[in-house]
mmCIF file of C-alpha atoms in Angstrom:
data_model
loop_
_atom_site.group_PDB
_atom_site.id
_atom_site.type_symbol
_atom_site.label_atom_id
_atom_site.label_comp_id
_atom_site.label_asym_id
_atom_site.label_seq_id
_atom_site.Cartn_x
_atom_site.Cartn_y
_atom_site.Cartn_z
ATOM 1 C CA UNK A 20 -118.693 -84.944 100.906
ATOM 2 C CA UNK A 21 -118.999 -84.002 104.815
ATOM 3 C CA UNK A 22 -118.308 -85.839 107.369
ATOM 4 C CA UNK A 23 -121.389 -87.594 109.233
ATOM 5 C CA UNK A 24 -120.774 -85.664 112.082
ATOM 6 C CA UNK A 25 -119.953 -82.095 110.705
ATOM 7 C CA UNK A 26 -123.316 -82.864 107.941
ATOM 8 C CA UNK A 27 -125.257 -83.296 111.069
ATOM 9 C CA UNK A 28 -124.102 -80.442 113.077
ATOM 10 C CA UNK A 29 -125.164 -78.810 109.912
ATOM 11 C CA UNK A 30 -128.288 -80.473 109.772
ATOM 12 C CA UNK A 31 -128.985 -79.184 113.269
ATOM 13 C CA UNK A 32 -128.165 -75.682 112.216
ATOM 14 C CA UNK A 33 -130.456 -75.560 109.795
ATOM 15 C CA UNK A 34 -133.503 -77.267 111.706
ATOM 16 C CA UNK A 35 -133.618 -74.659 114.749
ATOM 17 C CA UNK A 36 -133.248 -72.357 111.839
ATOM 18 C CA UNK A 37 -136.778 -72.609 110.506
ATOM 19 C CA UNK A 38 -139.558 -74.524 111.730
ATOM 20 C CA UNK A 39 -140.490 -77.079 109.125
ATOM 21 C CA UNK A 40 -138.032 -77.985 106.432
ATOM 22 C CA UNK A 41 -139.192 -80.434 103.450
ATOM 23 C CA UNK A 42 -136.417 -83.715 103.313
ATOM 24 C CA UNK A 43 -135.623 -82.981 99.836
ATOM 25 C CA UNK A 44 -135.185 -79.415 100.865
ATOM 26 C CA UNK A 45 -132.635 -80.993 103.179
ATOM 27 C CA UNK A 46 -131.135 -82.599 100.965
ATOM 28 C CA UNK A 47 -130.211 -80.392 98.439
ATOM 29 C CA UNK A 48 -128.899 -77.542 101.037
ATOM 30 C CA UNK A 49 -126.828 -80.523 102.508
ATOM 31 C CA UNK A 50 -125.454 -81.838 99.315
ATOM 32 C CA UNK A 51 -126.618 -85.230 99.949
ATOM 33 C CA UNK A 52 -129.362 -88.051 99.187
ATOM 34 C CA UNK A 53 -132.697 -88.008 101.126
ATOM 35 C CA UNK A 54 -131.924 -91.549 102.337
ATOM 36 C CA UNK A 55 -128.537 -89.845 103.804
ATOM 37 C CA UNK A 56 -130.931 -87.280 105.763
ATOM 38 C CA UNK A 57 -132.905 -90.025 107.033
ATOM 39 C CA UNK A 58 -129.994 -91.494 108.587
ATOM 40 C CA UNK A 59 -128.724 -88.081 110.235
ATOM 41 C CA UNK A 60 -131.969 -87.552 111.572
ATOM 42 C CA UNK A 61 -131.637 -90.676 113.100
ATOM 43 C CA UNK A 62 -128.544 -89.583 114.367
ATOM 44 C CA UNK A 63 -129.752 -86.478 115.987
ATOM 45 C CA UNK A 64 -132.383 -88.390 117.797
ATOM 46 C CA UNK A 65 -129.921 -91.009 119.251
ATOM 47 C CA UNK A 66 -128.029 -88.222 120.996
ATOM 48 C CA UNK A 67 -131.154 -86.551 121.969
ATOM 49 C CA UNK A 68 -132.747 -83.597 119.410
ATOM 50 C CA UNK A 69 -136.505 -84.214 119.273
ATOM 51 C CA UNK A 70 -136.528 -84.445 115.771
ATOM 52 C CA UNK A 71 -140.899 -84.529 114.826
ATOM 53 C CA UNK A 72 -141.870 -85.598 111.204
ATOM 54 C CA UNK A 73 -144.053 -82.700 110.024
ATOM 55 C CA UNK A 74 -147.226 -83.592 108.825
ATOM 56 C CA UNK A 75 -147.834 -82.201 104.721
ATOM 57 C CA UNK A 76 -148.230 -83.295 101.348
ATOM 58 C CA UNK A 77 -144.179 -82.890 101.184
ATOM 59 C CA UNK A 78 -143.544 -84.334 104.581
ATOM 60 C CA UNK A 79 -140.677 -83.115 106.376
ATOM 61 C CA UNK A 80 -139.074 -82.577 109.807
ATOM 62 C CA UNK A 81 -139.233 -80.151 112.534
ATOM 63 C CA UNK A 82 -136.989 -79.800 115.903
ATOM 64 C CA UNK A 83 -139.398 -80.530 118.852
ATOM 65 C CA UNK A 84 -138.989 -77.950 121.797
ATOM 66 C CA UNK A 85 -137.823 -79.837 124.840
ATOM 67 C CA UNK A 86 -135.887 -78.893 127.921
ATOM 68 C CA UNK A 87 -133.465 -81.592 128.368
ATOM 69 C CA UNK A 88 -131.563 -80.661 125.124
ATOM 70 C CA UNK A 89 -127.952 -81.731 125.025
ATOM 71 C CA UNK A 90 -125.249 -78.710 125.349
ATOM 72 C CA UNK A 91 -125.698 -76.633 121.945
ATOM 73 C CA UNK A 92 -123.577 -76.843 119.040
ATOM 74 C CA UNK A 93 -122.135 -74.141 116.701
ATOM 75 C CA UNK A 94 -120.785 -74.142 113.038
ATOM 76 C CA UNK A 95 -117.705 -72.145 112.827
ATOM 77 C CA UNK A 96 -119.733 -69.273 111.574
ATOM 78 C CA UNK A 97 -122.300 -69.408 114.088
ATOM 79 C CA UNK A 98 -118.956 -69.241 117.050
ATOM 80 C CA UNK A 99 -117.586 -66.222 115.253
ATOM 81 C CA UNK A 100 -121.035 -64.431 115.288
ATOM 82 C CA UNK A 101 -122.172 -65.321 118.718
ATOM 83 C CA UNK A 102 -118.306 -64.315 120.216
ATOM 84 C CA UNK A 103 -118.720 -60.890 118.186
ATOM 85 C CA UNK A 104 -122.463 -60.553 119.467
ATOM 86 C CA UNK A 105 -121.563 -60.932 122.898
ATOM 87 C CA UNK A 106 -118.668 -58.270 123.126
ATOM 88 C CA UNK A 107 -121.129 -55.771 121.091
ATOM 89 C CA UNK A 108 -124.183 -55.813 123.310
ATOM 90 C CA UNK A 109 -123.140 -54.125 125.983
ATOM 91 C CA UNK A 110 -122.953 -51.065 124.400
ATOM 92 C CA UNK A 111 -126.140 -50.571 124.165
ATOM 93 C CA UNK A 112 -127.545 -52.363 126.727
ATOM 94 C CA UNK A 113 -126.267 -51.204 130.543
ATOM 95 C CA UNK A 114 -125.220 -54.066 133.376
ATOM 96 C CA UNK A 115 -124.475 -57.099 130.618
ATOM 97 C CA UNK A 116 -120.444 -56.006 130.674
ATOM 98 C CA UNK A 117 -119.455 -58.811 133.010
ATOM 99 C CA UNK A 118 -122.313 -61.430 131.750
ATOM 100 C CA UNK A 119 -121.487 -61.016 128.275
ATOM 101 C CA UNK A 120 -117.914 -61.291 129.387
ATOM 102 C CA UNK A 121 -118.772 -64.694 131.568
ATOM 103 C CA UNK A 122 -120.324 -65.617 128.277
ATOM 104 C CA UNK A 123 -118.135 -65.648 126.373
ATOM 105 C CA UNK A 124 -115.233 -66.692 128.517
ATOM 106 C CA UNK A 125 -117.541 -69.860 128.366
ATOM 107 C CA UNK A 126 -117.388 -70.602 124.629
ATOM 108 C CA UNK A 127 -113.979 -70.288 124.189
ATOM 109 C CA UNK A 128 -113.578 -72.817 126.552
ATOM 110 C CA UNK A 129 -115.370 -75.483 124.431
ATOM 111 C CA UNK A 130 -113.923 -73.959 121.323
ATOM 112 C CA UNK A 131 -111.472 -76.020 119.058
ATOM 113 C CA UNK A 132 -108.230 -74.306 119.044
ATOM 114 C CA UNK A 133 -108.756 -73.006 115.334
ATOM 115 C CA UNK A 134 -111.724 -70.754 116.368
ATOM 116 C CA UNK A 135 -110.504 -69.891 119.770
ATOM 117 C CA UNK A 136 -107.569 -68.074 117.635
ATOM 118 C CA UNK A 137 -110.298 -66.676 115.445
ATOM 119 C CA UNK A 138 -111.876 -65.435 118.006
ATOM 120 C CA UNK A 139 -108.930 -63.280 119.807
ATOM 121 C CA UNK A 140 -108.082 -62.017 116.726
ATOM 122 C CA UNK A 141 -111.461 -60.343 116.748
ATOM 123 C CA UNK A 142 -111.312 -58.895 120.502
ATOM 124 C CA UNK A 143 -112.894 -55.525 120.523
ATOM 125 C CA UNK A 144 -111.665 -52.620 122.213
ATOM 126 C CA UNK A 145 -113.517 -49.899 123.845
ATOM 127 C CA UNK A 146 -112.923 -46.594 121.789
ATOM 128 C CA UNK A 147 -112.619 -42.683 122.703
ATOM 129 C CA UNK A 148 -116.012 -41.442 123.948
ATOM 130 C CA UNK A 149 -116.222 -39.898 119.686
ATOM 131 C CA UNK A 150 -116.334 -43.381 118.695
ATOM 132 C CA UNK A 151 -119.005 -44.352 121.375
ATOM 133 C CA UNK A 152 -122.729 -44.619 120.323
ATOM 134 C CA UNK A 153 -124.544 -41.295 120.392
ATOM 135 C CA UNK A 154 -127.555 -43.065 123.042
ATOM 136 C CA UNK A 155 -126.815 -44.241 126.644
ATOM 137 C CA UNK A 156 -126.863 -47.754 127.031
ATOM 138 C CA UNK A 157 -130.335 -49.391 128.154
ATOM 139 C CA UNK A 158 -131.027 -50.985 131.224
ATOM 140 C CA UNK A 159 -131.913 -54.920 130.630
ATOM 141 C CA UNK A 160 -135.202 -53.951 132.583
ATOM 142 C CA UNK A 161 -136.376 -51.719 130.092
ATOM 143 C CA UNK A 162 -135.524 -53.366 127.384
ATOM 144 C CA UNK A 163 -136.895 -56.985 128.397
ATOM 145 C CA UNK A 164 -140.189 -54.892 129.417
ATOM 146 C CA UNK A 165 -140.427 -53.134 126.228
ATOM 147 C CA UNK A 166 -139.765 -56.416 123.751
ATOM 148 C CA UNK A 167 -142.214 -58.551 126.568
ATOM 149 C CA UNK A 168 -145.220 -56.227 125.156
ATOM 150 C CA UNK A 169 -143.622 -56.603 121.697
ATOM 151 C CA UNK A 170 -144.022 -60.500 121.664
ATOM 152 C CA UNK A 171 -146.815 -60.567 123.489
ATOM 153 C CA UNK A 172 -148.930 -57.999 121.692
ATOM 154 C CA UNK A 173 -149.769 -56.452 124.895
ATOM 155 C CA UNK A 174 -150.238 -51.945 125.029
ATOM 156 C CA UNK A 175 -147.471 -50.677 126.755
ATOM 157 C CA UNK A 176 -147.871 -47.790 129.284
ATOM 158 C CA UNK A 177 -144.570 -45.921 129.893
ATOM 159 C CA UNK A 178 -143.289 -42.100 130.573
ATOM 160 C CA UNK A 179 -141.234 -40.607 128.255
ATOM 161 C CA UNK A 180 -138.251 -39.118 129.754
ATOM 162 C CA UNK A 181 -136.498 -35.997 129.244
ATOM 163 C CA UNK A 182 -133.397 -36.096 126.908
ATOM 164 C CA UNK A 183 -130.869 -36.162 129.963
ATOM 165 C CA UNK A 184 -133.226 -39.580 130.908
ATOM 166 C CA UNK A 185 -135.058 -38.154 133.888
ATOM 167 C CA UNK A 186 -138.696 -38.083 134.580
ATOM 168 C CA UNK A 187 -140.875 -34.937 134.040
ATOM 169 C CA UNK A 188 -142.465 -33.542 137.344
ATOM 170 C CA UNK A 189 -146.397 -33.370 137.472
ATOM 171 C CA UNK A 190 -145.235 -29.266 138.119
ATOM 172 C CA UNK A 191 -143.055 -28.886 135.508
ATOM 173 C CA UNK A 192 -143.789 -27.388 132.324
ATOM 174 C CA UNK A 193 -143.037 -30.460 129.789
ATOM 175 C CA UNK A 194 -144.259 -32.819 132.145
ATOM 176 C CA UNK A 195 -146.888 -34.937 129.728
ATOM 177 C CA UNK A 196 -148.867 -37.589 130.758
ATOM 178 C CA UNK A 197 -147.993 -41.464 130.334
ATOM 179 C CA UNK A 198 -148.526 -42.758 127.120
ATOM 180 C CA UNK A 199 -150.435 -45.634 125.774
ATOM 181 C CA UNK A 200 -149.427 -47.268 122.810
ATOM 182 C CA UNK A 201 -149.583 -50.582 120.407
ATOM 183 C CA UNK A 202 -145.908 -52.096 120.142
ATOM 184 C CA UNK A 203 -144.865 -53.301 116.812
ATOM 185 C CA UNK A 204 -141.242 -53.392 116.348
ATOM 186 C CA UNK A 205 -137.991 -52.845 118.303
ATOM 187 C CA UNK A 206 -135.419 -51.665 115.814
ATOM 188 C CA UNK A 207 -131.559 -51.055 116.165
ATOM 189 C CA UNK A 208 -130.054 -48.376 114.034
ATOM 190 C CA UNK A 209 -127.109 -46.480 114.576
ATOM 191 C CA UNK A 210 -126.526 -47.671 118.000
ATOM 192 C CA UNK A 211 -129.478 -46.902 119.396
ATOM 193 C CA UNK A 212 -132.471 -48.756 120.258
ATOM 194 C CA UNK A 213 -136.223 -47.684 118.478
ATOM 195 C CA UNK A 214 -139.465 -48.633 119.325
ATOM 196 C CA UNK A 215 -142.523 -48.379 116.419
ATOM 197 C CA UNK A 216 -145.598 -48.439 117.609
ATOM 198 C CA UNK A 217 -148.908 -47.078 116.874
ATOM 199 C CA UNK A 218 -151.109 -45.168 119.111
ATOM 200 C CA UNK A 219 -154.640 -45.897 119.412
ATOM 201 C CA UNK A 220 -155.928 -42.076 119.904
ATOM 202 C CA UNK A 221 -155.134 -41.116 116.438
ATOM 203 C CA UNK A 222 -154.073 -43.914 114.314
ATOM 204 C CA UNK A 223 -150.286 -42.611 114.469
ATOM 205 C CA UNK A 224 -147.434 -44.350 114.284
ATOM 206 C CA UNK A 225 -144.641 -42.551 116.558
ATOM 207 C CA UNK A 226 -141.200 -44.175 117.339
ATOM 208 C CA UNK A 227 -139.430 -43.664 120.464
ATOM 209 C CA UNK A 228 -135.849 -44.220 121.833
ATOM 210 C CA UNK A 229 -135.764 -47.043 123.945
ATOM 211 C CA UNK A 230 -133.097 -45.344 126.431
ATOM 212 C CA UNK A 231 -135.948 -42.419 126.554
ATOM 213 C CA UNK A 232 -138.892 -44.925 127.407
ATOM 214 C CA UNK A 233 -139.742 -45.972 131.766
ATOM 215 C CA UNK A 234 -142.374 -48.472 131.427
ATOM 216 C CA UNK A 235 -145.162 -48.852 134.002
ATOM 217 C CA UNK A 236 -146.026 -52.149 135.142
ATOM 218 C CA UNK A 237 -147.319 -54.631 132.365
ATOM 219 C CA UNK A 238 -150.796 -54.355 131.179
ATOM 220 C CA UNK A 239 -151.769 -57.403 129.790
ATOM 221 C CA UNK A 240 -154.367 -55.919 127.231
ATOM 222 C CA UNK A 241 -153.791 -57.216 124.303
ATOM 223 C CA UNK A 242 -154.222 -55.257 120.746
ATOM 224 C CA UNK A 243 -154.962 -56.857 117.674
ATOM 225 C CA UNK A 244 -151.205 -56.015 115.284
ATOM 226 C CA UNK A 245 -151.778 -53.389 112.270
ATOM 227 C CA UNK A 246 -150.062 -52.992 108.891
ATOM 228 C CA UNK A 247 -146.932 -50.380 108.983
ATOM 229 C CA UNK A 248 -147.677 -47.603 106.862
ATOM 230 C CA UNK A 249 -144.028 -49.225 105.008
ATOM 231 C CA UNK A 250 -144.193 -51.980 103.977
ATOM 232 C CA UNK A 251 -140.653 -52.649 105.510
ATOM 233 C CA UNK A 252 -140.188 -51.664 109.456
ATOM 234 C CA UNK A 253 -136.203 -51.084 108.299
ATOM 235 C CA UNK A 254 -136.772 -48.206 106.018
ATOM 236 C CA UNK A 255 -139.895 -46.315 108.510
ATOM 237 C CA UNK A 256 -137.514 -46.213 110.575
ATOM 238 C CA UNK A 257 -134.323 -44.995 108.874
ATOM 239 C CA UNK A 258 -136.773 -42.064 106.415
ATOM 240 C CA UNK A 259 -138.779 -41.150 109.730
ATOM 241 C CA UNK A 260 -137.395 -37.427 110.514
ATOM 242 C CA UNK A 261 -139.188 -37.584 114.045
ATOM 243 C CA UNK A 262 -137.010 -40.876 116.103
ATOM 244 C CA UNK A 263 -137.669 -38.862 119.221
ATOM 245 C CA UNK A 264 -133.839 -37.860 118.478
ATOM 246 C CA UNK A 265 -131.889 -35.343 120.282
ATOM 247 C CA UNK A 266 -128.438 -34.051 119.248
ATOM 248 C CA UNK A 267 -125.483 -36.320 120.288
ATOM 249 C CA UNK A 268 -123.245 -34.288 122.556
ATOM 250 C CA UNK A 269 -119.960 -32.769 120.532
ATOM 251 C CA UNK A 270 -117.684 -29.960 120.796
ATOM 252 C CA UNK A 271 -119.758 -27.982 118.156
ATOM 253 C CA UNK A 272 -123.374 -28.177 116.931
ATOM 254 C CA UNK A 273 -124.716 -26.258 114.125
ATOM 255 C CA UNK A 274 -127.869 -26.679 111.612
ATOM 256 C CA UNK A 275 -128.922 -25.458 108.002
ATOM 257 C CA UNK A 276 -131.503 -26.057 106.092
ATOM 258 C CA UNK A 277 -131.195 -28.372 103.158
ATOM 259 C CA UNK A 278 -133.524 -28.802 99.885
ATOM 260 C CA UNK A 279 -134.180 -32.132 100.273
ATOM 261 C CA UNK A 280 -137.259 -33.528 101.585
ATOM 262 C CA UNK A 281 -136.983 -34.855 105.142
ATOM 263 C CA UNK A 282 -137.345 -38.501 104.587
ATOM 264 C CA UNK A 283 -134.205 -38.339 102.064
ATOM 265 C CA UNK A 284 -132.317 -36.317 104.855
ATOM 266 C CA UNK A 285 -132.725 -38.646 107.561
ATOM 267 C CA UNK A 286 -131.941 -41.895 105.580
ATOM 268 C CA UNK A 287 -128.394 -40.257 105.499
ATOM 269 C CA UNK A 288 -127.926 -38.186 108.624
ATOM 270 C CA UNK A 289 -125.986 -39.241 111.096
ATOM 271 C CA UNK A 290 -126.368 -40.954 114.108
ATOM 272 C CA UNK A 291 -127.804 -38.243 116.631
ATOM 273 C CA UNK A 292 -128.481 -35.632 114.319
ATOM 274 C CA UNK A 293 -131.975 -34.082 114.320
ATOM 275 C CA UNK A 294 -134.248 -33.660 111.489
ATOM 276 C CA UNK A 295 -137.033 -31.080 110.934
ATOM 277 C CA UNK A 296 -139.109 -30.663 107.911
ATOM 278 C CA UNK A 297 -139.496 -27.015 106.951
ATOM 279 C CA UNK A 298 -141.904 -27.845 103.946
ATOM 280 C CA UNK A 299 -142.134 -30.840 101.615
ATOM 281 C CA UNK A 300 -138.634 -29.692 99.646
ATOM 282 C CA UNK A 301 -136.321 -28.386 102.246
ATOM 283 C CA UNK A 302 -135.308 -29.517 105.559
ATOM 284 C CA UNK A 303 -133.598 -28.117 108.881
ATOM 285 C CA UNK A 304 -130.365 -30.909 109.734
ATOM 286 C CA UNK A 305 -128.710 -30.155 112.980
ATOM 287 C CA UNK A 306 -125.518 -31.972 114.049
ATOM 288 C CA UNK A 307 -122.338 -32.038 115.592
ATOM 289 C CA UNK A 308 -118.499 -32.957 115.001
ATOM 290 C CA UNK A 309 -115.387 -32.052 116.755
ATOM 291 C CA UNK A 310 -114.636 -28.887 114.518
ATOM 292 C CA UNK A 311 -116.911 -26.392 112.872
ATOM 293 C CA UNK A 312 -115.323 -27.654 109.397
ATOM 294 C CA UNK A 313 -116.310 -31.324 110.316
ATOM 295 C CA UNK A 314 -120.411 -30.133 109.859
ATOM 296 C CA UNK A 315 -119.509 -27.735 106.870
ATOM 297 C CA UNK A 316 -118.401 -31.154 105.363
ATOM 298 C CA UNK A 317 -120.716 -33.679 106.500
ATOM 299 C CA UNK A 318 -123.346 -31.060 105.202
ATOM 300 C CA UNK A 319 -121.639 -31.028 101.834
ATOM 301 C CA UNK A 320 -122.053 -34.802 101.237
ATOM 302 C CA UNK A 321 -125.957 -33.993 100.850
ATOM 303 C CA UNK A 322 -125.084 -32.024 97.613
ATOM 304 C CA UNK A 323 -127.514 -29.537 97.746
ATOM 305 C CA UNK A 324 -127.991 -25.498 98.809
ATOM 306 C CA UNK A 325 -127.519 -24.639 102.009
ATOM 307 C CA UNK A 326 -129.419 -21.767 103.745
ATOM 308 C CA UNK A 327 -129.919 -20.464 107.267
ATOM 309 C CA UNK A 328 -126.340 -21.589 108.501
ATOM 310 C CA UNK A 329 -126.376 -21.138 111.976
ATOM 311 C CA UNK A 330 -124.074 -20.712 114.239
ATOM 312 C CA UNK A 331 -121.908 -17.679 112.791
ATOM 313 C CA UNK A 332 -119.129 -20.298 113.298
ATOM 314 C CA UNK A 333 -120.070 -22.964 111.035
ATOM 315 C CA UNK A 334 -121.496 -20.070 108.635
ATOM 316 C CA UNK A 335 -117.526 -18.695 108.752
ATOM 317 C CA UNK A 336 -116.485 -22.534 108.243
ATOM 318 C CA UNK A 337 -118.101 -23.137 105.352
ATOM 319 C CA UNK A 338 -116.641 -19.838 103.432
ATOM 320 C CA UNK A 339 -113.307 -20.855 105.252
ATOM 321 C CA UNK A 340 -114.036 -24.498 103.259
ATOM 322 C CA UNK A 341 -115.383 -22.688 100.063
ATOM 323 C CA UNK A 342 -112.275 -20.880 99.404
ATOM 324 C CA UNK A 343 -109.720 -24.071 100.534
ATOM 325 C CA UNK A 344 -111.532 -25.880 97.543
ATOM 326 C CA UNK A 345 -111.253 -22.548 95.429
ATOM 327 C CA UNK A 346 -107.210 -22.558 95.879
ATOM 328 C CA UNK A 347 -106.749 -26.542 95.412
ATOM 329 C CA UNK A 348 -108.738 -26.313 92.249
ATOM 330 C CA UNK A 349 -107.309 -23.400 90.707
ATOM 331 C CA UNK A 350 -104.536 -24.693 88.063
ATOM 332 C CA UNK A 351 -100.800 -24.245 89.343
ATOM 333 C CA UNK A 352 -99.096 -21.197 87.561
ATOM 334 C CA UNK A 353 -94.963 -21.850 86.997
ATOM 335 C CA UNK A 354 -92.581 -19.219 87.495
#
């Protein structure tokens, strides 16, 4: 059995891990007797959790809210993930390099000496610009703005920006009004950062690219939430061909269209490709790698027929490919 003190750190994990929990709920995931819970939540109060008996046929408990909680406390698990968390975000969110870094300086600090070897084991290291995430990283500002609406159910008014993230002149000729829109759901996938939403004029449901979204000052009108057309946010996003997507810079870009319908093709594009139905069977895919053979063979993995190729060079890559598979198949004739 656990020790009191590691079955109560666990206990604590697992109370600001869902509201209301049921004692003999407790009890089983702790391994232990529902007297034996009693007595840890007594424990948790004496050091200062607001521990509140939920009210219910089952009874229960709930952590209060509070500010004058004592310092937080980690499983091993939760360290690891929180360390790894805080050297990933700033990837894809600009200006949190030296917080995150502050951050996590911090924890190690109060981490036994076990984990603190864990977690240096695990230091990440920034990668060639090929490895980098295909979006530019997100300025907290945005992204605070953007998930504010999101929580708060309030329309968000913002300008979509141009691919190269600046704003469209009033006098130039894809300048577009700002947009009004119900915010649902901020998604990452890929490495980049997607807003669903659904706008009001005609009952669509468009997603946008955080990194392409300015947001105007905070309306505070509130919408009443819909029902996603999926019944799962996760897979919208990953079968919607149109993510506001533009290709990732590379070395070489090249398209063809593919028989598959567009959904399929954009659940297993890659990141910063661009998807474009043709009709309800075949699909344009446009992408990039650092050699013309690198698309001819991502294109390949979607097993299908291939038509338009363009540029001439990936069309000339993929007969270059063709017959290099021709030769290594071809059964080996002795002298």
């Amino acid at each position: 059995m656990a020790t009191t003190s590691f079955r109560a750190l666990t206990l604590l994990s697992l109370l600001a891990a869902r509201r209301d929990w049921a004692c003999a709920e407790l009890a089983a995931r702790l391994g232990v007797s529902t007297r034996t819970v009693r007595r840890d939540i007594n424990t948790l109060r004496e050091l200062g959790y607001p521990v509140e008996v939920a009210k219910g046929p089952d009874g229960g408990y709930r952590l209060g809210a509070g500010s004058t909680l004592p310092p937080l406390l980690f499983d091993d698990d939760q360290a690891v993930a929180v360390a790894l968390a805080l050297q990933t975000t700033p990837l894809t969110v600009f200006g949190l390099r030296e917080a995150s870094a502050r951050a996590l300086d911090t924890l190690r600090q109060v981490m036994p000496a076990r984990l603190r070897a864990e977690i240096d084991s695990m230091q990440l290291t920034s990668l060639p610009n090929y490895w980098e995430f295909t979006a530019p990283p997100i300025g907290p500002a945005t992204l605070k703005a953007v998930g504010d609406a999101v929580r708060r159910r309030h329309l968000l008014r913002f300008d979509h920006l141009r691919a190269d993230g600046t704003r469209p002149d009033p006098r130039d000729a894809d300048f577009a009004p700002p947009r009004t829109v119900e915010p649902h759901h901020l998604v990452v996938w890929a490495g980049r950062w997607y807003l669903v939403a659904r706008d009001p004029l005609d009952d669509s449901w468009p997603i946008f690219r955080i990194d392409r979204i300015h947001p105007h000052t905070p309306t505070g009108v509130p919408f009443n939430p819909r029902t996603l057309p999926n019944r799962s946010v996760a897979e919208y996003v990953v079968t919607s061909y149109d993510r506001s997507d533009t290709p990732a810079e590379w070395p070489c870009l090249g398209s063809a269209v593919l028989h598959h319908p567009a959904a399929l093709v954009a659940r297993w594009a890659p990141g910063g490709s661009v998807v474009e139905p043709i009709t309800p069977t075949t699909t344009r895919l446009t992408l990039g790698a650092w050699s013309w053979a690198g698309i001819a063979g991502i294109l390949a993995t979607f097993d299908t027929e291939l038509t338009d190729i363009q540029p001439a060079d990936l069309h000339t890559a993929c007969t270059t490919l063709a017959l290099r598979y021709q030769r290594a198949t071809q059964p080996e004739i002795d002298d």
